[in-house]
Coordinates of N, CA and C in Angstrom, one line a residue:
M23 N 35.7 -43.0 -37.1 CA 36.0 -41.7 -36.6 C 36.0 -40.7 -37.8
E24 N 35.3 -39.6 -37.6 CA 35.3 -38.6 -38.6 C 36.7 -38.1 -38.9
L25 N 37.1 -38.0 -40.1 CA 38.5 -37.7 -40.5 C 38.8 -36.3 -39.9
L26 N 39.8 -36.2 -39.1 CA 40.2 -34.9 -38.5 C 41.4 -34.4 -39.4
S27 N 41.4 -33.0 -39.5 CA 42.5 -32.4 -40.2 C 43.7 -32.5 -39.2
P28 N 44.9 -32.3 -39.7 CA 46.1 -32.4 -38.8 C 45.9 -31.4 -37.7
R29 N 45.4 -30.2 -37.9 CA 45.3 -29.2 -36.9 C 44.3 -29.7 -35.8
E30 N 43.2 -30.2 -36.3 CA 42.1 -30.7 -35.4 C 42.7 -31.9 -34.5
A31 N 43.4 -32.8 -35.2 CA 44.0 -33.9 -34.4 C 45.0 -33.4 -33.4
A32 N 45.8 -32.4 -33.8 CA 46.8 -31.8 -32.9 C 46.1 -31.1 -31.7
A33 N 45.1 -30.4 -31.9 CA 44.4 -29.7 -30.8 C 43.8 -30.7 -29.9
F34 N 43.2 -31.8 -30.4 CA 42.6 -32.8 -29.6 C 43.7 -33.5 -28.8
A35 N 44.8 -33.9 -29.4 CA 45.9 -34.5 -28.7 C 46.4 -33.7 -27.6
L36 N 46.5 -32.4 -27.8 CA 47.0 -31.5 -26.7 C 46.2 -31.6 -25.5
S37 N 44.8 -31.6 -25.6 CA 43.9 -31.7 -24.5 C 44.0 -33.0 -23.7
L38 N 44.6 -34.0 -24.4 CA 44.7 -35.4 -23.8 C 46.1 -35.7 -23.3
L39 N 47.0 -34.8 -23.3 CA 48.4 -35.1 -23.1 C 48.8 -35.0 -21.7
D40 N 49.5 -36.0 -21.2 CA 50.2 -36.0 -19.9 C 51.7 -35.7 -20.3
L41 N 52.1 -34.4 -20.2 CA 53.4 -34.0 -20.6 C 54.4 -34.5 -19.6
T42 N 55.4 -35.3 -20.0 CA 56.1 -36.1 -19.1 C 57.6 -35.7 -19.1
N43 N 58.2 -35.7 -17.8 CA 59.6 -35.6 -17.7 C 59.9 -36.6 -16.6
L44 N 60.4 -37.8 -17.0 CA 60.8 -38.8 -16.0 C 62.3 -39.2 -16.3
R45 N 63.0 -38.2 -16.7 CA 64.4 -38.4 -17.0 C 65.2 -38.5 -15.7
D46 N 66.3 -39.2 -15.7 CA 67.1 -39.4 -14.5 C 67.8 -38.1 -14.1
D47 N 68.0 -37.2 -15.1 CA 68.7 -35.9 -14.8 C 67.7 -34.8 -14.5
C48 N 66.4 -35.1 -14.3 CA 65.4 -34.0 -14.1 C 65.8 -33.3 -12.8
D49 N 65.6 -32.0 -12.8 CA 65.8 -31.1 -11.6 C 64.7 -30.1 -11.5
N50 N 64.8 -29.2 -10.5 CA 63.8 -28.2 -10.3 C 63.6 -27.3 -11.5
A51 N 64.7 -26.9 -12.2 CA 64.7 -26.1 -13.3 C 63.9 -26.7 -14.5
A52 N 64.1 -28.0 -14.6 CA 63.4 -28.8 -15.7 C 61.9 -28.8 -15.4
I53 N 61.6 -28.9 -14.1 CA 60.1 -29.0 -13.7 C 59.5 -27.6 -14.0
E54 N 60.2 -26.5 -13.7 CA 59.7 -25.2 -14.0 C 59.4 -25.0 -15.5
K55 N 60.4 -25.5 -16.3 CA 60.2 -25.4 -17.7 C 59.0 -26.3 -18.2
L56 N 58.9 -27.5 -17.6 CA 57.7 -28.4 -18.0 C 56.4 -27.7 -17.6
C57 N 56.3 -27.1 -16.5 CA 55.0 -26.5 -16.1 C 54.7 -25.3 -17.1
L58 N 55.7 -24.6 -17.5 CA 55.4 -23.5 -18.5 C 55.0 -24.1 -19.8
R59 N 55.7 -25.1 -20.3 CA 55.4 -25.7 -21.6 C 54.0 -26.3 -21.6
A60 N 53.5 -26.8 -20.4 CA 52.2 -27.4 -20.4 C 51.1 -26.4 -20.6
Q61 N 51.4 -25.1 -20.5 CA 50.4 -24.0 -20.6 C 50.7 -23.2 -21.9
T62 N 50.2 -23.7 -23.0 CA 50.6 -23.1 -24.3 C 49.6 -22.1 -24.7
P63 N 49.9 -21.2 -25.7 CA 49.0 -20.3 -26.3 C 47.8 -21.0 -27.0
N64 N 48.0 -22.2 -27.3 CA 47.0 -23.0 -28.0 C 46.1 -23.8 -27.0
G65 N 46.3 -23.7 -25.8 CA 45.6 -24.5 -24.8 C 46.6 -25.2 -23.9
H66 N 46.1 -25.9 -22.8 CA 46.9 -26.5 -21.9 C 46.8 -28.1 -22.0
T67 N 47.9 -28.7 -21.6 CA 47.8 -30.2 -21.5 C 46.9 -30.6 -20.4
A68 N 46.5 -31.9 -20.4 CA 45.7 -32.4 -19.4 C 46.5 -32.5 -18.1
A69 N 47.7 -32.8 -18.1 CA 48.5 -33.0 -16.9 C 50.0 -32.9 -17.2
I70 N 50.8 -32.8 -16.2 CA 52.2 -33.2 -16.3 C 52.4 -34.4 -15.5
C71 N 53.5 -35.2 -15.9 CA 53.8 -36.5 -15.2 C 55.3 -36.4 -14.8
I72 N 55.5 -36.5 -13.5 CA 56.9 -36.2 -13.0 C 57.2 -37.2 -11.8
W73 N 58.5 -37.2 -11.5 CA 58.9 -38.0 -10.3 C 58.3 -37.4 -9.0
P74 N 58.0 -38.3 -8.1 CA 57.4 -37.9 -6.8 C 58.2 -36.7 -6.1
R75 N 59.5 -36.7 -6.2 CA 60.2 -35.8 -5.4 C 60.0 -34.3 -5.9
F76 N 59.4 -34.2 -7.1 CA 59.2 -32.8 -7.6 C 57.7 -32.4 -7.5
V77 N 56.9 -33.2 -6.9 CA 55.4 -32.8 -6.9 C 55.2 -31.5 -6.2
A78 N 55.8 -31.4 -5.0 CA 55.6 -30.2 -4.2 C 56.0 -28.9 -5.0
H79 N 57.1 -29.0 -5.6 CA 57.7 -27.9 -6.4 C 56.7 -27.5 -7.5
A80 N 56.2 -28.6 -8.2 CA 55.3 -28.3 -9.3 C 54.0 -27.7 -8.8
R81 N 53.5 -28.2 -7.7 CA 52.3 -27.6 -7.1 C 52.5 -26.1 -6.8
S82 N 53.7 -25.8 -6.3 CA 54.0 -24.4 -6.0 C 54.0 -23.5 -7.2
I83 N 54.3 -24.1 -8.3 CA 54.3 -23.3 -9.6 C 52.9 -23.2 -10.2
L84 N 52.2 -24.3 -10.2 CA 50.9 -24.4 -10.9 C 49.8 -23.8 -10.0
G85 N 50.0 -23.8 -8.7 CA 49.0 -23.2 -7.9 C 47.9 -24.2 -7.5
P86 N 46.9 -23.7 -6.9 CA 45.8 -24.6 -6.4 C 44.7 -24.9 -7.4
E87 N 44.8 -24.3 -8.6 CA 43.6 -24.4 -9.4 C 43.4 -25.8 -10.1
H88 N 44.5 -26.5 -10.3 CA 44.4 -27.9 -10.8 C 43.9 -27.9 -12.3
V89 N 44.2 -26.8 -13.0 CA 43.9 -26.7 -14.4 C 44.8 -27.7 -15.2
V90 N 46.1 -27.6 -14.9 CA 47.0 -28.6 -15.4 C 47.2 -29.6 -14.2
R91 N 46.8 -30.8 -14.3 CA 46.9 -31.7 -13.2 C 48.3 -32.2 -13.0
I92 N 48.6 -32.6 -11.8 CA 49.9 -33.2 -11.6 C 49.8 -34.7 -11.3
A93 N 50.4 -35.4 -12.2 CA 50.5 -36.9 -12.1 C 51.9 -37.3 -11.7
T94 N 52.1 -38.3 -10.9 CA 53.4 -38.8 -10.5 C 53.4 -40.3 -10.5
V95 N 54.6 -40.9 -10.4 CA 54.7 -42.3 -10.6 C 55.1 -43.0 -9.3
V96 N 54.6 -44.2 -9.0 CA 55.0 -45.0 -7.9 C 55.3 -46.4 -8.3
N97 N 56.2 -47.0 -7.5 CA 56.6 -48.4 -7.8 C 57.3 -48.4 -9.2
F98 N 58.0 -47.3 -9.5 CA 58.5 -47.0 -10.9 C 60.0 -47.0 -10.9
P99 N 60.6 -47.6 -11.9 CA 59.9 -48.1 -13.1 C 59.8 -49.7 -13.1
F100 N 60.4 -50.3 -12.1 CA 60.5 -51.8 -12.2 C 59.4 -52.6 -11.6
G101 N 58.5 -51.9 -10.9 CA 57.4 -52.6 -10.3 C 57.7 -53.6 -9.2
D102 N 58.8 -53.4 -8.5 CA 59.3 -54.5 -7.7 C 59.4 -54.1 -6.2
L103 N 58.8 -52.9 -5.8 CA 58.9 -52.5 -4.4 C 57.9 -53.2 -3.5
P104 N 58.1 -53.3 -2.2 CA 57.1 -53.9 -1.3 C 55.9 -53.0 -1.3
V105 N 54.7 -53.6 -1.1 CA 53.5 -52.9 -1.1 C 53.5 -51.8 -0.1
A106 N 54.0 -52.0 1.1 CA 54.0 -51.0 2.2 C 54.8 -49.7 1.7
E107 N 55.9 -50.0 1.0 CA 56.7 -48.9 0.6 C 56.0 -48.1 -0.5
V108 N 55.3 -48.8 -1.4 CA 54.5 -48.1 -2.5 C 53.4 -47.3 -1.9
V109 N 52.7 -47.8 -0.9 CA 51.6 -47.1 -0.2 C 52.1 -45.8 0.4
E110 N 53.2 -45.9 1.1 CA 53.8 -44.7 1.7 C 54.2 -43.7 0.6
E111 N 54.8 -44.2 -0.4 CA 55.2 -43.3 -1.5 C 54.0 -42.6 -2.1
T112 N 52.9 -43.3 -2.2 CA 51.6 -42.7 -2.7 C 51.1 -41.7 -1.8
R113 N 51.0 -42.0 -0.5 CA 50.5 -41.0 0.5 C 51.3 -39.7 0.5
R114 N 52.6 -39.9 0.4 CA 53.5 -38.7 0.4 C 53.2 -37.8 -0.8
A115 N 53.0 -38.5 -2.0 CA 52.8 -37.8 -3.2 C 51.5 -37.0 -3.2
V116 N 50.4 -37.6 -2.6 CA 49.1 -37.0 -2.5 C 49.2 -35.8 -1.6
A117 N 49.9 -36.0 -0.4 CA 50.1 -34.9 0.5 C 50.9 -33.7 -0.1
D118 N 51.8 -34.0 -1.0 CA 52.6 -33.0 -1.7 C 51.8 -32.2 -2.8
G119 N 50.6 -32.8 -3.1 CA 49.8 -32.1 -4.1 C 49.5 -32.9 -5.4
A120 N 49.9 -34.1 -5.5 CA 49.6 -34.9 -6.7 C 48.1 -35.1 -6.9
D121 N 47.6 -35.0 -8.1 CA 46.2 -35.3 -8.4 C 46.0 -36.7 -8.9
E122 N 47.1 -37.2 -9.5 CA 47.0 -38.5 -10.2 C 48.2 -39.4 -9.9
I123 N 48.0 -40.7 -9.7 CA 49.0 -41.6 -9.4 C 49.1 -42.6 -10.5
D124 N 50.3 -42.8 -11.1 CA 50.6 -43.7 -12.1 C 51.4 -44.9 -11.5
L125 N 50.8 -46.0 -11.2 CA 51.4 -47.1 -10.5 C 51.8 -48.2 -11.4
V126 N 53.0 -48.7 -11.3 CA 53.5 -49.8 -12.0 C 53.1 -51.1 -11.2
I127 N 52.5 -52.0 -11.9 CA 52.1 -53.3 -11.3 C 53.4 -54.1 -11.1
P128 N 53.4 -55.1 -10.2 CA 54.6 -56.1 -10.2 C 54.5 -57.0 -11.4
Y129 N 54.9 -56.5 -12.5 CA 54.6 -57.2 -13.8 C 55.4 -58.5 -13.9
R130 N 56.6 -58.6 -13.3 CA 57.3 -59.8 -13.3 C 56.6 -60.9 -12.5
K131 N 55.8 -60.5 -11.5 CA 55.0 -61.5 -10.8 C 53.8 -62.0 -11.6
L132 N 53.3 -61.0 -12.4 CA 52.2 -61.4 -13.3 C 52.7 -62.4 -14.3
I133 N 53.9 -62.2 -14.9 CA 54.5 -63.1 -15.8 C 54.7 -64.5 -15.2
A134 N 55.0 -64.5 -13.9 CA 55.1 -65.8 -13.2 C 53.7 -66.3 -12.7
R135 N 52.7 -65.7 -13.2 CA 51.3 -66.1 -12.9 C 50.9 -65.9 -11.5
D136 N 51.5 -64.9 -10.8 CA 51.1 -64.6 -9.4 C 50.1 -63.4 -9.5
E137 N 48.9 -63.7 -9.9 CA 47.9 -62.7 -10.0 C 47.5 -62.0 -8.7
A138 N 47.6 -62.7 -7.6 CA 47.3 -62.1 -6.3 C 48.2 -60.9 -6.0
A139 N 49.4 -61.0 -6.4 CA 50.4 -59.9 -6.1 C 49.9 -58.6 -6.8
V140 N 49.4 -58.8 -8.0 CA 48.9 -57.6 -8.8 C 47.7 -57.0 -8.1
T141 N 46.8 -57.8 -7.8 CA 45.6 -57.4 -7.1 C 45.9 -56.7 -5.8
E142 N 46.8 -57.3 -5.0 CA 47.1 -56.7 -3.7 C 47.7 -55.3 -3.9
M143 N 48.6 -55.2 -4.8 CA 49.3 -53.9 -5.0 C 48.3 -52.8 -5.4
V144 N 47.5 -53.1 -6.4 CA 46.5 -52.1 -6.9 C 45.5 -51.8 -5.9
E145 N 45.0 -52.7 -5.2 CA 44.0 -52.5 -4.1 C 44.6 -51.6 -3.0
A146 N 45.8 -51.9 -2.6 CA 46.4 -51.1 -1.5 C 46.7 -49.7 -1.9
V147 N 47.1 -49.5 -3.2 CA 47.4 -48.1 -3.6 C 46.1 -47.4 -3.8
R148 N 45.1 -48.1 -4.3 CA 43.7 -47.5 -4.5 C 43.2 -47.0 -3.1
A149 N 43.4 -47.8 -2.1 CA 42.9 -47.4 -0.8 C 43.7 -46.2 -0.2
A150 N 45.0 -46.1 -0.7 CA 45.9 -45.0 -0.2 C 45.6 -43.7 -0.8
C151 N 44.9 -43.7 -2.0 CA 44.6 -42.4 -2.7 C 43.2 -42.4 -3.2
P152 N 42.2 -42.5 -2.3 CA 40.8 -42.7 -2.7 C 40.2 -41.6 -3.6
Q153 N 40.7 -40.4 -3.4 CA 40.2 -39.3 -4.2 C 41.0 -39.0 -5.5
S154 N 42.1 -39.7 -5.7 CA 43.0 -39.4 -6.8 C 42.7 -40.3 -8.0
C155 N 43.0 -39.8 -9.2 CA 42.9 -40.7 -10.4 C 44.1 -41.7 -10.3
L156 N 43.8 -42.9 -10.4 CA 44.8 -44.0 -10.4 C 44.9 -44.6 -11.7
K157 N 46.1 -44.5 -12.3 CA 46.5 -45.1 -13.6 C 47.4 -46.2 -13.3
V158 N 47.1 -47.4 -13.8 CA 47.8 -48.6 -13.5 C 48.6 -49.0 -14.8
I159 N 50.0 -49.0 -14.6 CA 50.9 -49.3 -15.7 C 51.1 -50.8 -15.8
L160 N 50.8 -51.4 -16.9 CA 51.0 -52.9 -17.1 C 52.4 -53.3 -17.6
E161 N 53.1 -52.4 -18.2 CA 54.4 -52.7 -18.9 C 54.2 -53.8 -19.9
T162 N 53.3 -53.5 -20.9 CA 52.9 -54.5 -21.9 C 54.0 -55.0 -22.7
G163 N 55.0 -54.2 -23.0 CA 56.1 -54.7 -23.8 C 56.9 -55.8 -23.1
E164 N 56.9 -55.8 -21.8 CA 57.5 -56.9 -21.1 C 56.6 -58.1 -20.9
L165 N 55.3 -57.9 -20.8 CA 54.3 -59.0 -20.7 C 54.3 -59.8 -22.0
K166 N 54.5 -59.1 -23.1 CA 54.6 -59.7 -24.5 C 53.3 -60.5 -24.9
D167 N 52.9 -61.4 -24.1 CA 51.8 -62.3 -24.5 C 50.5 -61.6 -24.4
A168 N 49.7 -61.7 -25.5 CA 48.4 -61.0 -25.6 C 47.5 -61.4 -24.4
A169 N 47.5 -62.7 -24.1 CA 46.6 -63.2 -23.0 C 47.0 -62.6 -21.6
L170 N 48.3 -62.3 -21.4 CA 48.8 -61.7 -20.2 C 48.4 -60.2 -20.2
V171 N 48.5 -59.5 -21.3 CA 48.0 -58.1 -21.4 C 46.6 -58.1 -21.1
R172 N 45.8 -59.0 -21.6 CA 44.4 -59.0 -21.3 C 44.1 -59.2 -19.8
R173 N 44.8 -60.2 -19.3 CA 44.6 -60.6 -17.9 C 45.1 -59.4 -16.9
G174 N 46.2 -58.8 -17.3 CA 46.7 -57.7 -16.5 C 45.7 -56.6 -16.5
S175 N 45.1 -56.3 -17.6 CA 44.0 -55.3 -17.8 C 42.9 -55.6 -16.9
E176 N 42.4 -56.8 -16.9 CA 41.3 -57.2 -16.1 C 41.5 -57.1 -14.6
L177 N 42.7 -57.6 -14.2 CA 43.1 -57.5 -12.8 C 43.1 -56.0 -12.3
A178 N 43.7 -55.2 -13.1 CA 43.8 -53.8 -12.7 C 42.4 -53.1 -12.6
I179 N 41.6 -53.4 -13.6 CA 40.2 -52.8 -13.6 C 39.4 -53.3 -12.4
E180 N 39.5 -54.6 -12.1 CA 38.8 -55.2 -11.0 C 39.3 -54.6 -9.6
A181 N 40.5 -54.3 -9.6 CA 41.1 -53.8 -8.3 C 40.9 -52.3 -8.1
G182 N 40.3 -51.6 -9.1 CA 40.0 -50.2 -8.9 C 40.7 -49.2 -9.7
A183 N 41.4 -49.6 -10.8 CA 42.0 -48.6 -11.6 C 41.1 -47.7 -12.3
D184 N 41.4 -46.4 -12.4 CA 40.7 -45.4 -13.2 C 41.1 -45.4 -14.6
F185 N 42.4 -45.7 -14.8 CA 43.0 -45.9 -16.2 C 43.8 -47.1 -16.2
I186 N 44.0 -47.7 -17.3 CA 45.1 -48.7 -17.5 C 46.0 -48.1 -18.5
K187 N 47.3 -48.2 -18.3 CA 48.4 -47.6 -19.0 C 49.3 -48.6 -19.6
T188 N 49.8 -48.4 -20.8 CA 50.6 -49.4 -21.4 C 52.0 -49.6 -20.8
S189 N 52.7 -48.5 -20.5 CA 54.1 -48.6 -20.4 C 54.7 -47.5 -19.5
T190 N 56.0 -47.8 -19.0 CA 56.7 -46.8 -18.3 C 57.5 -45.9 -19.2
G191 N 57.8 -46.3 -20.5 CA 58.7 -45.6 -21.3 C 60.1 -46.0 -21.1
K192 N 60.4 -46.9 -20.2 CA 61.8 -47.2 -19.8 C 62.2 -48.6 -20.3
V193 N 61.4 -49.2 -21.1 CA 61.8 -50.6 -21.6 C 61.9 -50.5 -23.1
A194 N 62.3 -51.6 -23.8 CA 62.6 -51.6 -25.2 C 61.3 -51.4 -26.0
V195 N 60.2 -52.0 -25.6 CA 59.0 -51.9 -26.3 C 58.0 -51.3 -25.4
N196 N 57.4 -50.1 -25.8 CA 56.5 -49.4 -25.0 C 55.1 -49.5 -25.6
A197 N 54.4 -48.3 -25.9 CA 53.1 -48.4 -26.4 C 53.1 -49.0 -27.8
T198 N 52.1 -49.9 -28.0 CA 51.8 -50.4 -29.4 C 50.3 -50.4 -29.6
L199 N 49.9 -50.3 -30.8 CA 48.5 -50.4 -31.2 C 47.9 -51.7 -30.8
E200 N 48.7 -52.8 -30.9 CA 48.2 -54.1 -30.5 C 47.8 -54.2 -29.1
A201 N 48.7 -53.7 -28.2 CA 48.4 -53.7 -26.8 C 47.3 -52.8 -26.5
A202 N 47.2 -51.6 -27.1 CA 46.1 -50.7 -26.8 C 44.8 -51.3 -27.2
D203 N 44.8 -52.1 -28.3 CA 43.5 -52.7 -28.7 C 43.0 -53.8 -27.7
I204 N 44.0 -54.6 -27.2 CA 43.6 -55.6 -26.2 C 43.1 -54.8 -24.9
M205 N 43.7 -53.8 -24.5 CA 43.3 -53.1 -23.3 C 42.0 -52.4 -23.5
L206 N 41.8 -51.8 -24.6 CA 40.5 -51.2 -24.9 C 39.3 -52.2 -24.8
R207 N 39.6 -53.4 -25.4 CA 38.5 -54.4 -25.4 C 38.2 -54.9 -24.0
A208 N 39.3 -54.9 -23.1 CA 39.1 -55.3 -21.7 C 38.2 -54.2 -21.0
I209 N 38.5 -53.0 -21.3 CA 37.7 -51.9 -20.7 C 36.3 -52.0 -21.2
R210 N 36.1 -52.1 -22.5 CA 34.7 -52.3 -23.0 C 34.0 -53.4 -22.4
D211 N 34.6 -54.5 -22.3 CA 34.0 -55.7 -21.7 C 33.7 -55.6 -20.2
S212 N 34.5 -54.8 -19.5 CA 34.2 -54.6 -18.1 C 33.0 -53.8 -17.8
R213 N 32.5 -53.0 -18.7 CA 31.4 -52.1 -18.6 C 31.6 -51.1 -17.5
K214 N 32.9 -50.8 -17.2 CA 33.2 -49.8 -16.2 C 33.8 -48.6 -16.8
R215 N 33.7 -47.5 -16.2 CA 34.2 -46.2 -16.7 C 35.7 -46.2 -16.4
V216 N 36.5 -46.8 -17.2 CA 37.9 -46.8 -17.1 C 38.6 -46.3 -18.3
G217 N 39.7 -45.6 -18.2 CA 40.3 -44.9 -19.3 C 41.6 -45.7 -19.8
L218 N 42.1 -45.3 -20.9 CA 43.3 -45.8 -21.5 C 44.4 -44.8 -21.6
K219 N 45.6 -45.1 -21.2 CA 46.8 -44.2 -21.4 C 47.9 -44.9 -22.1
P220 N 48.0 -44.8 -23.5 CA 49.2 -45.3 -24.2 C 50.3 -44.4 -23.9
A221 N 51.5 -44.9 -23.6 CA 52.6 -44.1 -23.2 C 53.9 -44.7 -23.7
G222 N 54.8 -43.9 -24.2 CA 56.1 -44.3 -24.6 C 56.2 -44.5 -26.1
G223 N 57.0 -43.7 -26.8 CA 57.2 -43.8 -28.2 C 56.2 -43.1 -29.1
I224 N 55.3 -42.4 -28.6 CA 54.3 -41.6 -29.4 C 54.8 -40.2 -29.6
G225 N 55.3 -40.0 -30.7 CA 56.1 -38.7 -30.9 C 55.5 -37.7 -31.9
T226 N 54.5 -38.1 -32.7 CA 53.9 -37.3 -33.7 C 52.4 -37.2 -33.6
V227 N 51.8 -36.2 -34.2 CA 50.4 -36.1 -34.2 C 49.8 -37.3 -35.0
A228 N 50.5 -37.7 -36.1 CA 50.1 -38.9 -36.8 C 50.1 -40.1 -36.0
D229 N 51.1 -40.3 -35.1 CA 51.0 -41.4 -34.2 C 49.8 -41.3 -33.3
A230 N 49.6 -40.2 -32.7 CA 48.5 -40.0 -31.8 C 47.1 -40.3 -32.5
D231 N 47.0 -39.8 -33.7 CA 45.8 -40.0 -34.5 C 45.4 -41.5 -34.6
L232 N 46.4 -42.3 -34.8 CA 46.2 -43.8 -34.9 C 45.5 -44.3 -33.7
Y233 N 46.0 -43.9 -32.5 CA 45.4 -44.4 -31.3 C 44.0 -43.8 -31.0
L234 N 43.8 -42.6 -31.4 CA 42.5 -42.0 -31.3 C 41.5 -42.8 -32.2
R235 N 41.9 -43.1 -33.4 CA 41.0 -43.8 -34.3 C 40.7 -45.2 -33.7
L236 N 41.7 -45.9 -33.2 CA 41.5 -47.2 -32.6 C 40.5 -47.1 -31.4
A237 N 40.7 -46.1 -30.6 CA 39.9 -46.0 -29.4 C 38.4 -45.8 -29.8
E238 N 38.2 -45.0 -30.8 CA 36.8 -44.7 -31.2 C 36.2 -46.0 -31.9
T239 N 37.0 -46.7 -32.6 CA 36.5 -47.9 -33.2 C 36.1 -48.9 -32.2
V240 N 36.8 -49.1 -31.1 CA 36.5 -50.1 -30.1 C 35.4 -49.6 -29.1
M241 N 35.5 -48.3 -28.7 CA 34.7 -47.8 -27.7 C 33.5 -47.0 -28.2
G242 N 33.5 -46.6 -29.4 CA 32.3 -45.9 -30.0 C 32.6 -44.4 -29.9
P243 N 31.7 -43.6 -30.6 CA 31.9 -42.2 -30.7 C 31.7 -41.5 -29.4
N244 N 32.4 -40.4 -29.2 CA 32.3 -39.5 -28.0 C 32.8 -40.1 -26.7
W245 N 33.5 -41.2 -26.8 CA 34.1 -41.8 -25.6 C 35.4 -41.1 -25.2
I246 N 36.1 -40.6 -26.2 CA 37.4 -40.0 -25.9 C 37.3 -38.6 -25.3
M247 N 37.9 -38.5 -24.1 CA 38.0 -37.2 -23.4 C 39.0 -37.3 -22.4
P248 N 39.5 -36.2 -21.7 CA 40.6 -36.3 -20.8 C 40.3 -37.3 -19.6
S249 N 39.1 -37.5 -19.3 CA 38.7 -38.4 -18.2 C 38.7 -39.9 -18.6
T250 N 38.9 -40.1 -19.9 CA 38.9 -41.5 -20.4 C 40.1 -41.8 -21.2
F251 N 40.9 -40.8 -21.6 CA 42.0 -41.1 -22.6 C 43.1 -40.1 -22.4
R252 N 44.3 -40.6 -22.2 CA 45.5 -39.7 -22.1 C 46.6 -40.3 -23.0
F253 N 47.5 -39.4 -23.4 CA 48.8 -39.8 -24.0 C 49.9 -39.5 -23.0
G254 N 50.8 -40.5 -22.7 CA 51.9 -40.2 -22.0 C 53.1 -40.0 -22.9
A255 N 53.7 -38.8 -22.9 CA 54.7 -38.5 -23.9 C 55.5 -37.3 -23.4
S256 N 56.8 -37.3 -23.9 CA 57.7 -36.1 -23.6 C 57.9 -35.3 -24.9
G257 N 57.9 -36.0 -26.0 CA 58.2 -35.3 -27.3 C 57.0 -34.9 -28.2
L258 N 55.9 -35.5 -27.8 CA 54.7 -35.2 -28.7 C 54.3 -33.8 -28.7
L259 N 54.5 -33.0 -27.6 CA 54.1 -31.6 -27.6 C 54.8 -30.8 -28.7
D260 N 56.0 -31.1 -29.0 CA 56.7 -30.4 -30.0 C 56.0 -30.5 -31.4
D261 N 55.6 -31.7 -31.7 CA 54.9 -31.8 -33.0 C 53.5 -31.2 -33.0
I262 N 52.8 -31.4 -31.9 CA 51.5 -30.7 -31.7 C 51.6 -29.2 -32.0
L263 N 52.6 -28.6 -31.3 CA 52.7 -27.1 -31.5 C 53.2 -26.7 -32.9
A264 N 54.0 -27.5 -33.5 CA 54.5 -27.3 -34.8 C 53.3 -27.3 -35.8
V265 N 52.4 -28.3 -35.6 CA 51.2 -28.4 -36.5 C 50.3 -27.3 -36.2
L266 N 50.0 -27.0 -35.0 CA 49.0 -25.9 -34.6 C 49.5 -24.5 -35.1
N267 N 50.8 -24.3 -35.0 CA 51.4 -23.0 -35.4 C 51.7 -22.9 -36.9
G268 N 51.6 -24.0 -37.6 CA 51.8 -24.0 -39.1 C 53.3 -23.9 -39.4
N269 N 54.2 -24.3 -38.5 CA 55.6 -24.1 -38.7 C 56.2 -25.2 -39.5
T270 N 55.5 -26.3 -39.7 CA 56.1 -27.4 -40.4 C 55.0 -28.3 -41.0
A271 N 55.3 -29.0 -42.0 CA 54.4 -30.0 -42.5 C 54.2 -31.1 -41.4
P272 N 53.0 -31.7 -41.3 CA 52.8 -32.7 -40.3 C 53.8 -33.9 -40.6
R273 N 54.4 -34.4 -39.5 CA 55.3 -35.5 -39.6 C 54.5 -36.8 -39.7
A274 N 55.0 -37.7 -40.5 CA 54.4 -39.0 -40.6 C 54.5 -39.8 -39.3
S275 N 53.7 -40.8 -39.2 CA 53.7 -41.7 -38.1 C 55.1 -42.3 -38.0
T276 N 55.7 -42.3 -36.8 CA 57.0 -43.0 -36.6 C 56.8 -44.5 -36.4
G277 N 55.6 -45.0 -36.4 CA 55.4 -46.4 -36.2 C 55.3 -46.6 -34.7
Y278 N 55.3 -47.9 -34.3 CA 55.2 -48.2 -32.9 C 55.9 -49.4 -32.6

C-alpha cells in the first residue's frame, strides 16, 4: 500500500467508520449526539451502529437520504437466541429503518463443532433482510483457534454474508490483526464480493492504518471501500478528527 500521511489515513478511515454506541446506558439523547457526530465538517462516517430499539429514532434524525447508513445488531451480544426470535428482531429493525444488520453467530455452537447451527442462523437472517447489508459477527476472540476462525468465515460467506466481522466489542479479546488476516484470506479464497469489518479495540488512526495495510496486502490494490471494508469503533472518531484538524500529534498504535 502506498504510504499514506496521517491526514490521508485519517480521512480514509473516516469514510469507512461504523460509529458505534452499544453501551448499556445508551438513550435517545446519546443517539442524537451520535447522529450529529457522524456528520463532521471533514466528511461523514459510513454508518452508525446502534441497538435495535433506537433505529426508528435515528432514522427520524438522519432522514430518508441514507447518506449515513444505520446499522443495528441482532442476536447480540451472546449469539444464543433462538433463530425465530432473531429473525423477528431483524424484521422489526428493517421496518424501523435499519440499512444494515450485524448478526452474531451462535459461536458457542461453532466451538462445539455444530456448524449447521451457524448456517441455519445466517441463512434465516439473510432471508429476513434480503435488501439489507448483512454483517456476520464471528466473535473471533472467543473462537481463539485459527482453524475455527477460518471455518466460521467460510460458513458465514457460504450462507450469504455481505461482510464478516471480528467481534462484538463485549468480550476480552476483540479485533486482532491475526484474526483479520485469516478472515481476509477466506474472503479472497471464496472469490465472492464479501467485506471485512474489524471491530473492538481500534482506537487510533495508527491502529486503523495497520488493518488497511493488511487488507491491501491480502486483497490487492483498490479493494478497500465502504462496500468492502468497515471499522466498528466508538473512540476512533476522536483520533481521526484530532489528526484531520491538526489538534494533536498522531497517536501511536495502541496494539491489539
